[in-house]
Short mmCIF file of N, CA and C in Angstrom, two decimals:
data_model
loop_
_atom_site.label_atom_id
_atom_site.label_comp_id
_atom_site.label_asym_id
_atom_site.label_seq_id
_atom_site.Cartn_x
_atom_site.Cartn_y
_atom_site.Cartn_z
N MET A 164 68.12 -16.99 -16.69
CA MET A 164 69.46 -16.87 -16.18
C MET A 164 69.50 -17.14 -14.68
N LEU A 165 68.49 -16.69 -13.98
CA LEU A 165 68.42 -16.93 -12.54
C LEU A 165 68.29 -18.42 -12.25
N GLN A 166 67.48 -19.11 -13.03
CA GLN A 166 67.32 -20.55 -12.84
C GLN A 166 68.64 -21.28 -13.07
N PHE A 167 69.37 -20.86 -14.08
CA PHE A 167 70.68 -21.46 -14.35
C PHE A 167 71.61 -21.26 -13.16
N THR A 168 71.66 -20.05 -12.63
CA THR A 168 72.53 -19.74 -11.51
C THR A 168 72.15 -20.54 -10.27
N ILE A 169 70.86 -20.64 -9.99
CA ILE A 169 70.40 -21.42 -8.84
C ILE A 169 70.75 -22.89 -9.03
N GLY A 170 70.53 -23.40 -10.23
CA GLY A 170 70.83 -24.80 -10.50
C GLY A 170 72.30 -25.13 -10.30
N VAL A 171 73.16 -24.25 -10.76
CA VAL A 171 74.60 -24.52 -10.67
C VAL A 171 75.11 -24.36 -9.25
N PHE A 172 74.77 -23.24 -8.61
CA PHE A 172 75.38 -22.93 -7.32
C PHE A 172 74.60 -23.47 -6.12
N ALA A 173 73.29 -23.56 -6.19
CA ALA A 173 72.51 -24.04 -5.05
C ALA A 173 72.29 -25.55 -5.11
N HIS A 174 72.04 -26.06 -6.30
CA HIS A 174 71.73 -27.49 -6.44
C HIS A 174 72.91 -28.30 -6.98
N HIS A 175 74.02 -27.63 -7.24
CA HIS A 175 75.27 -28.27 -7.67
C HIS A 175 75.07 -29.15 -8.91
N GLU A 176 74.29 -28.66 -9.86
CA GLU A 176 74.10 -29.39 -11.10
C GLU A 176 75.36 -29.29 -11.96
N GLU A 177 75.65 -30.37 -12.67
CA GLU A 177 76.81 -30.37 -13.56
C GLU A 177 76.44 -29.63 -14.84
N VAL A 178 77.37 -28.82 -15.32
CA VAL A 178 77.14 -28.05 -16.54
C VAL A 178 78.27 -28.39 -17.52
N PRO A 179 77.90 -28.93 -18.67
CA PRO A 179 78.93 -29.26 -19.65
C PRO A 179 79.52 -27.99 -20.27
N PRO A 180 80.74 -28.08 -20.79
CA PRO A 180 81.39 -26.91 -21.39
C PRO A 180 80.57 -26.28 -22.52
N SER A 181 79.82 -27.07 -23.25
CA SER A 181 79.02 -26.50 -24.33
C SER A 181 77.93 -25.57 -23.80
N ARG A 182 77.40 -25.87 -22.64
CA ARG A 182 76.39 -25.00 -22.05
C ARG A 182 77.02 -23.72 -21.54
N TRP A 183 78.22 -23.81 -20.93
CA TRP A 183 78.93 -22.61 -20.50
C TRP A 183 79.22 -21.71 -21.68
N ALA A 184 79.58 -22.32 -22.81
CA ALA A 184 79.87 -21.54 -24.02
C ALA A 184 78.65 -20.77 -24.50
N GLY A 185 77.48 -21.28 -24.22
CA GLY A 185 76.26 -20.59 -24.61
C GLY A 185 75.81 -19.55 -23.60
N VAL A 186 76.16 -19.74 -22.35
CA VAL A 186 75.68 -18.84 -21.29
C VAL A 186 76.62 -17.66 -21.07
N LEU A 187 77.92 -17.89 -21.13
CA LEU A 187 78.87 -16.83 -20.81
C LEU A 187 78.78 -15.60 -21.70
N PRO A 188 78.51 -15.71 -22.99
CA PRO A 188 78.40 -14.49 -23.81
C PRO A 188 77.19 -13.63 -23.46
N VAL A 189 76.25 -14.19 -22.75
CA VAL A 189 75.05 -13.42 -22.40
C VAL A 189 75.38 -12.31 -21.41
N TRP A 190 76.30 -12.55 -20.48
CA TRP A 190 76.58 -11.56 -19.44
C TRP A 190 77.16 -10.26 -19.98
N PRO A 191 78.16 -10.28 -20.86
CA PRO A 191 78.63 -9.00 -21.42
C PRO A 191 77.53 -8.28 -22.21
N ALA A 192 76.68 -9.05 -22.87
CA ALA A 192 75.58 -8.43 -23.61
C ALA A 192 74.61 -7.74 -22.66
N LEU A 193 74.31 -8.37 -21.54
CA LEU A 193 73.41 -7.75 -20.56
C LEU A 193 74.03 -6.50 -19.95
N VAL A 194 75.31 -6.54 -19.67
CA VAL A 194 76.00 -5.37 -19.12
C VAL A 194 75.97 -4.22 -20.13
N THR A 195 76.25 -4.53 -21.39
CA THR A 195 76.25 -3.51 -22.43
C THR A 195 74.86 -2.90 -22.61
N LEU A 196 73.86 -3.74 -22.66
CA LEU A 196 72.49 -3.27 -22.82
C LEU A 196 72.05 -2.40 -21.64
N THR A 197 72.37 -2.82 -20.43
CA THR A 197 72.02 -2.05 -19.24
C THR A 197 72.74 -0.71 -19.22
N TRP A 198 74.03 -0.73 -19.52
CA TRP A 198 74.83 0.51 -19.54
C TRP A 198 74.26 1.50 -20.56
N ASP A 199 73.95 1.02 -21.74
CA ASP A 199 73.42 1.88 -22.79
C ASP A 199 72.06 2.45 -22.39
N GLY A 200 71.21 1.62 -21.81
CA GLY A 200 69.89 2.09 -21.39
C GLY A 200 69.97 3.14 -20.29
N LEU A 201 70.86 2.91 -19.33
CA LEU A 201 71.00 3.89 -18.24
C LEU A 201 71.60 5.20 -18.74
N SER A 202 72.59 5.11 -19.60
CA SER A 202 73.20 6.35 -20.09
C SER A 202 72.23 7.12 -20.99
N ALA A 203 71.44 6.44 -21.78
CA ALA A 203 70.45 7.11 -22.63
C ALA A 203 69.37 7.77 -21.77
N GLY A 204 68.98 7.10 -20.70
CA GLY A 204 67.99 7.67 -19.80
C GLY A 204 68.48 8.92 -19.10
N ARG A 205 69.75 8.91 -18.73
CA ARG A 205 70.32 10.09 -18.07
C ARG A 205 70.43 11.25 -19.03
N ARG A 206 70.77 10.97 -20.29
CA ARG A 206 70.89 12.06 -21.28
C ARG A 206 69.54 12.73 -21.49
N GLU A 207 68.47 11.94 -21.51
CA GLU A 207 67.13 12.51 -21.72
C GLU A 207 66.62 13.22 -20.49
N ALA A 208 67.05 12.81 -19.30
CA ALA A 208 66.55 13.39 -18.06
C ALA A 208 67.22 14.71 -17.72
N VAL A 209 68.40 14.96 -18.21
CA VAL A 209 69.13 16.18 -17.90
C VAL A 209 68.70 17.27 -18.87
N PRO A 210 68.10 18.37 -18.35
CA PRO A 210 67.68 19.45 -19.25
C PRO A 210 68.89 20.24 -19.75
N GLU A 211 68.80 20.70 -20.96
CA GLU A 211 69.89 21.50 -21.51
C GLU A 211 69.78 22.93 -21.00
N THR A 212 70.93 23.51 -20.64
CA THR A 212 70.96 24.90 -20.20
C THR A 212 71.67 25.71 -21.28
N ALA A 213 71.06 26.81 -21.62
CA ALA A 213 71.65 27.64 -22.69
C ALA A 213 72.37 28.83 -22.13
#
């Protein structure tokens, strides 16, 4: 993903719409995965008080 971003924005490579269609769905998936991982980690790190 980093290589794609560098290619598009730093080297001004042309990206056809079909490639954008393949790349754009990755970002919401990464956000969802990161959010879930962080929230699960916080739940395990917080001790329960009785």
